PDB file of N, CA and C in Angstrom:
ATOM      1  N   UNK A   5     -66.384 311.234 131.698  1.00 55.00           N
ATOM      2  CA  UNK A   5     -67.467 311.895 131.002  1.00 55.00           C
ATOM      3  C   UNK A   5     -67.996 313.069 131.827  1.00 55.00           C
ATOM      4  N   UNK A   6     -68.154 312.867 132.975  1.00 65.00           N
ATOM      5  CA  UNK A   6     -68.616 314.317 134.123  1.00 65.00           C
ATOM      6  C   UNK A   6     -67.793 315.272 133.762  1.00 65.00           C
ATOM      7  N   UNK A   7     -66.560 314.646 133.700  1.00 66.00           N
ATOM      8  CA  UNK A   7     -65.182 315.982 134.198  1.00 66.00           C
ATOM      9  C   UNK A   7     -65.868 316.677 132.426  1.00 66.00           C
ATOM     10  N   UNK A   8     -66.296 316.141 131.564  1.00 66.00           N
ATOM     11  CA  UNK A   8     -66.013 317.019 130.237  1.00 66.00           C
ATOM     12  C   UNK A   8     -67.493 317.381 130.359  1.00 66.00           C
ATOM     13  N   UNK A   9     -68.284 316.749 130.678  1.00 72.00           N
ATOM     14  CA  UNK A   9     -69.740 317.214 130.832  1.00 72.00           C
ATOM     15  C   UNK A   9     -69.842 318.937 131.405  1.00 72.00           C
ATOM     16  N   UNK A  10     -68.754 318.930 133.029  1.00 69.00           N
ATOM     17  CA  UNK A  10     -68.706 319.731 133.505  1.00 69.00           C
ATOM     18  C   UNK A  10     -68.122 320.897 132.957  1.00 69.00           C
ATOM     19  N   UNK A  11     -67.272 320.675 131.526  1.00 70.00           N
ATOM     20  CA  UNK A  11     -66.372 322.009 130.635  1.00 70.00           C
ATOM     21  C   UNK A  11     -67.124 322.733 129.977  1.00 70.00           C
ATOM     22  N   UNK A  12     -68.544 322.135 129.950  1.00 76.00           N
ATOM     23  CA  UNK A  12     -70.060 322.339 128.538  1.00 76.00           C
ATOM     24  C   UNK A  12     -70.508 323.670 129.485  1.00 76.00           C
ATOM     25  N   UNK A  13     -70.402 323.836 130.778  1.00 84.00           N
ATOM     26  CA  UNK A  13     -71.195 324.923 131.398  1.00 84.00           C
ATOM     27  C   UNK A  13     -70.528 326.240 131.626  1.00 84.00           C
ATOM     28  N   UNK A  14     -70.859 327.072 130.234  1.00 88.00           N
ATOM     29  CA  UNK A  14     -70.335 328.856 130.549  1.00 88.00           C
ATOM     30  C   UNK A  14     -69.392 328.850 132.003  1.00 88.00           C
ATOM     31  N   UNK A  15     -70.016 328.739 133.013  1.00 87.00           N
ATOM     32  CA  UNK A  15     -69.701 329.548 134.000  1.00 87.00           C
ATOM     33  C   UNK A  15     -68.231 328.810 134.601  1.00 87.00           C
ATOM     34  N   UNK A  16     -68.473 327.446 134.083  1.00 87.00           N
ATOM     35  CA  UNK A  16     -67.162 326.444 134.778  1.00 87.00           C
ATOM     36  C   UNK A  16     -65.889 327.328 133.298  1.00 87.00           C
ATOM     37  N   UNK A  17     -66.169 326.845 132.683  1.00 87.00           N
ATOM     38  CA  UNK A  17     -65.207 327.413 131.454  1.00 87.00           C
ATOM     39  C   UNK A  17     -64.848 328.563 131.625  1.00 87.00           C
ATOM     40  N   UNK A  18     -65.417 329.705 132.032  1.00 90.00           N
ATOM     41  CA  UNK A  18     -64.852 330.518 132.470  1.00 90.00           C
ATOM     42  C   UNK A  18     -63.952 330.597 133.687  1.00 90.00           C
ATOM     43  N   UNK A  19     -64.369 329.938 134.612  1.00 90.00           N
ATOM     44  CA  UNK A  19     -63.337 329.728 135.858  1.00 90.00           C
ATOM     45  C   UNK A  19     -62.302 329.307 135.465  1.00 90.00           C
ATOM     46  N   UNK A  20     -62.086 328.230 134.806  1.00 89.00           N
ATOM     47  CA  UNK A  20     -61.326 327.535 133.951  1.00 89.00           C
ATOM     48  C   UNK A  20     -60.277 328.250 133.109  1.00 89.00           C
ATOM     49  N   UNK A  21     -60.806 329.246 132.589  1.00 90.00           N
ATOM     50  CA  UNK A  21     -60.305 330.022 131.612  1.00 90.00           C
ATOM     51  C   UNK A  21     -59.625 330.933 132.720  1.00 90.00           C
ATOM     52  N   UNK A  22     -59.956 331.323 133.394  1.00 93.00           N
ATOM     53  CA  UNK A  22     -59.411 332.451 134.256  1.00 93.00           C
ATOM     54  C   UNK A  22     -58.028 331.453 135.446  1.00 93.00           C
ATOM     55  N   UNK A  23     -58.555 330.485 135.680  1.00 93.00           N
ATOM     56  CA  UNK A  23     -57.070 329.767 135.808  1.00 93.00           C
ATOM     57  C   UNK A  23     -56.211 329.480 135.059  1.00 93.00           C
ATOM     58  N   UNK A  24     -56.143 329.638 133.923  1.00 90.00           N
ATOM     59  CA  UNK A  24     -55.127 329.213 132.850  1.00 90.00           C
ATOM     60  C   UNK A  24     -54.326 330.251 133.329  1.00 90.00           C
ATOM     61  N   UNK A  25     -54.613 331.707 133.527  1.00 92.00           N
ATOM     62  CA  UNK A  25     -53.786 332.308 133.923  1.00 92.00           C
ATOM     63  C   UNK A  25     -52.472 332.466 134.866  1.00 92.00           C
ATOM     64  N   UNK A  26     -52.711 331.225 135.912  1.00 95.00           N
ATOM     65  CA  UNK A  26     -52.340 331.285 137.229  1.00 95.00           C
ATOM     66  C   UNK A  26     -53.544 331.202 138.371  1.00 95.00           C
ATOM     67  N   UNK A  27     -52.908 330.773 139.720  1.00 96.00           N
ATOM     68  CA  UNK A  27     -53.860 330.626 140.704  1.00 96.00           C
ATOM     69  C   UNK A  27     -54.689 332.058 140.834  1.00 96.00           C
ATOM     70  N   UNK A  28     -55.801 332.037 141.465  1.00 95.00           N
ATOM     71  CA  UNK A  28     -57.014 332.875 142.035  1.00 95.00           C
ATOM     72  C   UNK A  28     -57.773 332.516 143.511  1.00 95.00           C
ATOM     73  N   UNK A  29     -58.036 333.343 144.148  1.00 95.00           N
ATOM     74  CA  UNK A  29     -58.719 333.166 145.574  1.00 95.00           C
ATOM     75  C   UNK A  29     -60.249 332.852 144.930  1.00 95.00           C
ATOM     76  N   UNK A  30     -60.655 332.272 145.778  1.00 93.00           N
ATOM     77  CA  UNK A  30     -61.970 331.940 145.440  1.00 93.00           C
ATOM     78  C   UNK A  30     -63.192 332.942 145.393  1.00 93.00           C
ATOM     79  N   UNK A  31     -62.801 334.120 146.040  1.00 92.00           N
ATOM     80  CA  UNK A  31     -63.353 335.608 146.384  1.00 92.00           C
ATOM     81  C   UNK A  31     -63.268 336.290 144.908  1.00 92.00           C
ATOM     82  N   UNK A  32     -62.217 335.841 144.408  1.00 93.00           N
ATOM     83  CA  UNK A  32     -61.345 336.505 142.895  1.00 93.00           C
ATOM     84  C   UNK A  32     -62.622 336.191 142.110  1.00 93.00           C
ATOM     85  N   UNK A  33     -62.386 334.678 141.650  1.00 91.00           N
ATOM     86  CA  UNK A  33     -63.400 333.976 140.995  1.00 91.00           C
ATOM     87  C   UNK A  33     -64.845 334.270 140.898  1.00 91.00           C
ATOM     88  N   UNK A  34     -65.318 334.216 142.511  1.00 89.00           N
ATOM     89  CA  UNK A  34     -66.804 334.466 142.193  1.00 89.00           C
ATOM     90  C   UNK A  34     -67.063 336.117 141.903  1.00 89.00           C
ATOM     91  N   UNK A  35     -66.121 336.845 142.264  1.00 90.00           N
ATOM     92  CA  UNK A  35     -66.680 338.273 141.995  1.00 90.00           C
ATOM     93  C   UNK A  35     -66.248 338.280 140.401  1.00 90.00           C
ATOM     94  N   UNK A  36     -65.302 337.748 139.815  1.00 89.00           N
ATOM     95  CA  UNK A  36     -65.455 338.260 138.325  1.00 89.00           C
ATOM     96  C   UNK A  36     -66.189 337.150 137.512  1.00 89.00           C
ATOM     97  N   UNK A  37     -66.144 335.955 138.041  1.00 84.00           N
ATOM     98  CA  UNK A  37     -67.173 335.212 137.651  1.00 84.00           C
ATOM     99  C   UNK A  37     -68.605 334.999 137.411  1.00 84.00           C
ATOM    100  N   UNK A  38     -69.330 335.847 138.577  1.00 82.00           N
ATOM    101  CA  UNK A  38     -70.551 335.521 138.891  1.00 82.00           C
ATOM    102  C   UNK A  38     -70.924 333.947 139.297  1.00 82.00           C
ATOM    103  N   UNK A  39     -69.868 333.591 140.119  1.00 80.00           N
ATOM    104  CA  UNK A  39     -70.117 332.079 140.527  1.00 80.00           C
ATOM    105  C   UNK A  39     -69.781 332.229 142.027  1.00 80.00           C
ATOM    106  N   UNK A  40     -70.620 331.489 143.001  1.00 79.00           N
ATOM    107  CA  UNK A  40     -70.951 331.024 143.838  1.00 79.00           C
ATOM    108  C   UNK A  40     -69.566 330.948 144.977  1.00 79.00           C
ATOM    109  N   UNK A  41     -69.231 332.010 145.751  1.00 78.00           N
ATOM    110  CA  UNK A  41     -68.308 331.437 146.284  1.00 78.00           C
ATOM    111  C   UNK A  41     -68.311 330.493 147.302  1.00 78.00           C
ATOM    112  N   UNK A  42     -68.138 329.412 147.147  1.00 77.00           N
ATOM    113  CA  UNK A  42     -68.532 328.553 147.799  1.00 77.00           C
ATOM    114  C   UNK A  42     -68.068 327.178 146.850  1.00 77.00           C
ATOM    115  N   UNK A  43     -67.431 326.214 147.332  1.00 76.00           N
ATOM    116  CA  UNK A  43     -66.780 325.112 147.391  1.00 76.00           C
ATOM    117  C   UNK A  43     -67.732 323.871 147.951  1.00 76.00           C
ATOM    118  N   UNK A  44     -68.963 324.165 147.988  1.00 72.00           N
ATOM    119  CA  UNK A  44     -70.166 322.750 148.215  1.00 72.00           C
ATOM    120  C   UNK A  44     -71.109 322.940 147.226  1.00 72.00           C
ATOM    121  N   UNK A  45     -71.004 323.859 146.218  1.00 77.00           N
ATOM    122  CA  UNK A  45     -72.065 323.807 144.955  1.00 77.00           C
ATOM    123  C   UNK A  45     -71.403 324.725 144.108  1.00 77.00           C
ATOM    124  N   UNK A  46     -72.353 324.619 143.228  1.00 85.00           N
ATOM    125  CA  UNK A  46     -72.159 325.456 141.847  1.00 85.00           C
ATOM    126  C   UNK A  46     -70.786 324.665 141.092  1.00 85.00           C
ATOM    127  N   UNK A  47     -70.615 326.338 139.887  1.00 87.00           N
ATOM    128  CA  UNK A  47     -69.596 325.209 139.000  1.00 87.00           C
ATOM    129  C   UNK A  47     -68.084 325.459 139.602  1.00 87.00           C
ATOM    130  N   UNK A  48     -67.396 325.994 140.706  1.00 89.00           N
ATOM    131  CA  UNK A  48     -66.346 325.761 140.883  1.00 89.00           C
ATOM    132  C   UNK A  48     -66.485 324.190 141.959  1.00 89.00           C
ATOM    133  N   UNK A  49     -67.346 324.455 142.671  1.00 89.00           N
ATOM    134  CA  UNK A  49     -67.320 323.289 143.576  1.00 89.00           C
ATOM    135  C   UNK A  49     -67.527 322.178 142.345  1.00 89.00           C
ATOM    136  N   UNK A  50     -68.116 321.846 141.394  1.00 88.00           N
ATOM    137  CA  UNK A  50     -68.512 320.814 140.899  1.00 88.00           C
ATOM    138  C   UNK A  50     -66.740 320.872 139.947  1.00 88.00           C
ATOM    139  N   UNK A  51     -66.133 321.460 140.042  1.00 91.00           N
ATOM    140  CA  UNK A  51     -64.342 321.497 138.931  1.00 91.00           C
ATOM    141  C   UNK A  51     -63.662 320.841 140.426  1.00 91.00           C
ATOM    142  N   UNK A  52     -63.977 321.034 141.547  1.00 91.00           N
ATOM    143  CA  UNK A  52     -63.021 320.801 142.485  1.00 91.00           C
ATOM    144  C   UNK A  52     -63.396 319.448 142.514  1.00 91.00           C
ATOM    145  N   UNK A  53     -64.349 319.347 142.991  1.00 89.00           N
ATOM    146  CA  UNK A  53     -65.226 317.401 142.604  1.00 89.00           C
ATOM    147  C   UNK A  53     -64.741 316.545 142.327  1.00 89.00           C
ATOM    148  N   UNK A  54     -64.307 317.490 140.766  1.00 87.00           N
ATOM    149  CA  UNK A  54     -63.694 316.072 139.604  1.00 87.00           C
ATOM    150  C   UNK A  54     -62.363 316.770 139.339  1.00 87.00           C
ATOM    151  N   UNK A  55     -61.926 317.126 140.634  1.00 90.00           N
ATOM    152  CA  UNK A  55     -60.539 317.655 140.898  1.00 90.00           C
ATOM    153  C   UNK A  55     -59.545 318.175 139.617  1.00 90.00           C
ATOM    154  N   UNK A  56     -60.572 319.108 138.903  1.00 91.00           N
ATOM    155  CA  UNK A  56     -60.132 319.906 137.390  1.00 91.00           C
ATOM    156  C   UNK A  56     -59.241 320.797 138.771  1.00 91.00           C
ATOM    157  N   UNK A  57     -59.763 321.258 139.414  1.00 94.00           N
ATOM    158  CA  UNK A  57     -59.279 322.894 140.174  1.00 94.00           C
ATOM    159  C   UNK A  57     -58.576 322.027 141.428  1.00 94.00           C
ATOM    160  N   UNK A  58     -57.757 322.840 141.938  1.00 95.00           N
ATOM    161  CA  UNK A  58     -57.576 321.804 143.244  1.00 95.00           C
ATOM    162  C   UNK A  58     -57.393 323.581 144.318  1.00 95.00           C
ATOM    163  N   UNK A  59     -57.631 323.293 145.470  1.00 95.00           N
ATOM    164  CA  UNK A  59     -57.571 324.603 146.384  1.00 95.00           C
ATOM    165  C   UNK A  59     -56.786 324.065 147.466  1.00 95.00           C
ATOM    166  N   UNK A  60     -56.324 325.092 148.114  1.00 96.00           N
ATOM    167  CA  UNK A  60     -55.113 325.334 148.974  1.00 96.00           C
ATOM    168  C   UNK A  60     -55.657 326.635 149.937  1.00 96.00           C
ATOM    169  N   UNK A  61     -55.427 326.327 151.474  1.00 96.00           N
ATOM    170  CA  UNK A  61     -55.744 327.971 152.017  1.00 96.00           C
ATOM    171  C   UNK A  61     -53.958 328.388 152.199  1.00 96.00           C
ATOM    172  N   UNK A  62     -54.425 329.917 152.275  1.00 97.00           N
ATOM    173  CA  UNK A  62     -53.261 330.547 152.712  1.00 97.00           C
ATOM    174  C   UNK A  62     -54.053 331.478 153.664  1.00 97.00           C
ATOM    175  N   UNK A  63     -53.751 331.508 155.457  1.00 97.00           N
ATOM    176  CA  UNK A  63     -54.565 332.392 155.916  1.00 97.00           C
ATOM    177  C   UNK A  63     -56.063 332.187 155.799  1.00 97.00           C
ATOM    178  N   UNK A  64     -56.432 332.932 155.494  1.00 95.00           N
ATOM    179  CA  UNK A  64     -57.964 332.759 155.530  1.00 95.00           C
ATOM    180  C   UNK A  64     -58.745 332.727 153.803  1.00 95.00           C
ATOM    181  N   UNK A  65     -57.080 332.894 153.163  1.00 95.00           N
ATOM    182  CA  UNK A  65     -57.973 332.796 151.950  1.00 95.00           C
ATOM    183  C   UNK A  65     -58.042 331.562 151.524  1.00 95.00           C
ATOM    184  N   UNK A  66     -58.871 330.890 150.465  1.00 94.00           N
ATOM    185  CA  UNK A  66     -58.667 329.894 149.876  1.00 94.00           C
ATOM    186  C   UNK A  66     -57.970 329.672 147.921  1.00 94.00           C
ATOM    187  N   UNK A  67     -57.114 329.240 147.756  1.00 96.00           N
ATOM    188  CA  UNK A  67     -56.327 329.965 146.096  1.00 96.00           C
ATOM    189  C   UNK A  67     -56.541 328.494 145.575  1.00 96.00           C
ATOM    190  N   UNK A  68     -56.873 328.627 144.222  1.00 96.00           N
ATOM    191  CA  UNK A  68     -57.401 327.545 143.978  1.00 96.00           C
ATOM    192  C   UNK A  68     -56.702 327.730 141.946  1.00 96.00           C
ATOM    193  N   UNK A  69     -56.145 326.553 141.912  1.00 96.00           N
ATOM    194  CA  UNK A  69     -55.751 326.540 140.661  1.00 96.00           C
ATOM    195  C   UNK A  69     -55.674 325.394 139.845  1.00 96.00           C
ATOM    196  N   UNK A  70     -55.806 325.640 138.379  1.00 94.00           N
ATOM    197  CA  UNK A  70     -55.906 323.996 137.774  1.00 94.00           C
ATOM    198  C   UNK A  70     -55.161 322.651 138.252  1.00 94.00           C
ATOM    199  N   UNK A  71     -55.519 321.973 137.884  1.00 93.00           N
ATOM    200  CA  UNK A  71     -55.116 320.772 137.810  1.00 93.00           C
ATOM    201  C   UNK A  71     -54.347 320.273 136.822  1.00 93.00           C
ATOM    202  N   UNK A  72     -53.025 320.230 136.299  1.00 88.00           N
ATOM    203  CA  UNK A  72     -52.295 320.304 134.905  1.00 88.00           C
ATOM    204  C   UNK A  72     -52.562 318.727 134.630  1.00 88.00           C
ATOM    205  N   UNK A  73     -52.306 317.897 135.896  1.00 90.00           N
ATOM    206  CA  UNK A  73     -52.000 316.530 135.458  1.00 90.00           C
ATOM    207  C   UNK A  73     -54.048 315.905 134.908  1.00 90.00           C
ATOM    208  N   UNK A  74     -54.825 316.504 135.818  1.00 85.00           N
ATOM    209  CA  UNK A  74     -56.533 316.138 135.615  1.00 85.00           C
ATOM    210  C   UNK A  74     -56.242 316.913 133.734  1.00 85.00           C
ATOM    211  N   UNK A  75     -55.912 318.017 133.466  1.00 81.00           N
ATOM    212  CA  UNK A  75     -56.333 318.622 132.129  1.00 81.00           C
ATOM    213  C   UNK A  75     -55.303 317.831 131.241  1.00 81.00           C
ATOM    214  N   UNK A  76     -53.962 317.149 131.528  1.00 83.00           N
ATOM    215  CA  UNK A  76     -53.247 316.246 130.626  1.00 83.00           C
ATOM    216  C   UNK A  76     -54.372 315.369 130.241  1.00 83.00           C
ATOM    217  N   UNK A  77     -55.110 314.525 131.013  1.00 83.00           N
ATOM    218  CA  UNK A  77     -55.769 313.406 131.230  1.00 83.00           C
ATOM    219  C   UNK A  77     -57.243 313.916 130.010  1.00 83.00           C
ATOM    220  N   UNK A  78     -57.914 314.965 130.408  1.00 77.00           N
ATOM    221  CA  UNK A  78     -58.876 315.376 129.741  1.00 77.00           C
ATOM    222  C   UNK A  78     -58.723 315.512 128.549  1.00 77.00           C
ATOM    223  N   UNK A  79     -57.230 316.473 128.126  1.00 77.00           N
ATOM    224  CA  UNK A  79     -56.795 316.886 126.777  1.00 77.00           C
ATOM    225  C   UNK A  79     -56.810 315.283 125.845  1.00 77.00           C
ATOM    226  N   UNK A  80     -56.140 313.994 126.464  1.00 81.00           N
ATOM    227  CA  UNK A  80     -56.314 312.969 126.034  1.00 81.00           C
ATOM    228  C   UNK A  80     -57.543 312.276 125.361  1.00 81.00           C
ATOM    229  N   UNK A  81     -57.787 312.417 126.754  1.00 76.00           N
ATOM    230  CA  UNK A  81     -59.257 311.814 125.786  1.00 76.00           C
ATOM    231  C   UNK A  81     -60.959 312.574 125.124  1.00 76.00           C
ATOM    232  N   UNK A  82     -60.309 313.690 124.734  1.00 73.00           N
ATOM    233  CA  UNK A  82     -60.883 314.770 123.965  1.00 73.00           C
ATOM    234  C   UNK A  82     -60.156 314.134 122.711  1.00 73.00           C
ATOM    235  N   UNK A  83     -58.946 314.099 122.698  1.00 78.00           N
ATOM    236  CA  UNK A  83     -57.896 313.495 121.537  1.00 78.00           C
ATOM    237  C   UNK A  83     -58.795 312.336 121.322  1.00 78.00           C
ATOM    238  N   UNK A  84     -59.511 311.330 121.709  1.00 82.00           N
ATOM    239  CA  UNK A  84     -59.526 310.127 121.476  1.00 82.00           C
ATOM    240  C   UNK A  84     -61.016 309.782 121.351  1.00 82.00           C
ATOM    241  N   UNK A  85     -61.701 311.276 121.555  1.00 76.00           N
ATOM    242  CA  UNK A  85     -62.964 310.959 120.724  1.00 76.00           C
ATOM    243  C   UNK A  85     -63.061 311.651 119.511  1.00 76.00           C
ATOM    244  N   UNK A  86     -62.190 312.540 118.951  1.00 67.00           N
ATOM    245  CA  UNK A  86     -61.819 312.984 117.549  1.00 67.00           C
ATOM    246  C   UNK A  86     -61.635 312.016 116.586  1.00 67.00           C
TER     247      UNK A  86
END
């Protein structure tokens, strides 16, 4: 229920949306996002949480991209409250 609670907030859905594309640095995100770069609050930290996003450094950046097997799981039971 969090993980879908957490899809209800503009700013996560957009992150969200902007990973569908492929991975993004977290620098990427908050500058076209207007979200928080930062990985201990806001709505990317709260997608990493409930491990929608999962992050990886390369260097000093941090690239952070969906979770296919967490959004199989979600897509399900979105299915199963229809």
């Amino acid at each position: 229920v969090m993980s879908l609670q957490a899809l209800l907030d503009p700013a996560a859905l957009a992150v969200v949306g902007a990973l569908g594309a492929g991975e993004r640095s977290v620098a990427e995100l908050a500058a076209e996002h207007g979200v928080r770069p930062s990985l201990s609050g806001g709505p990317l930290g709260r997608l990493v949480f409930l491990q929608i996003v999962t992050v990886r450094r390369d260097g000093d950046r941090l690239l952070c991209r969906l979770s296919q097997e967490r959004l199989r799981f979600l897509t399900g039971a979105l299915g199963r409250l229809s």
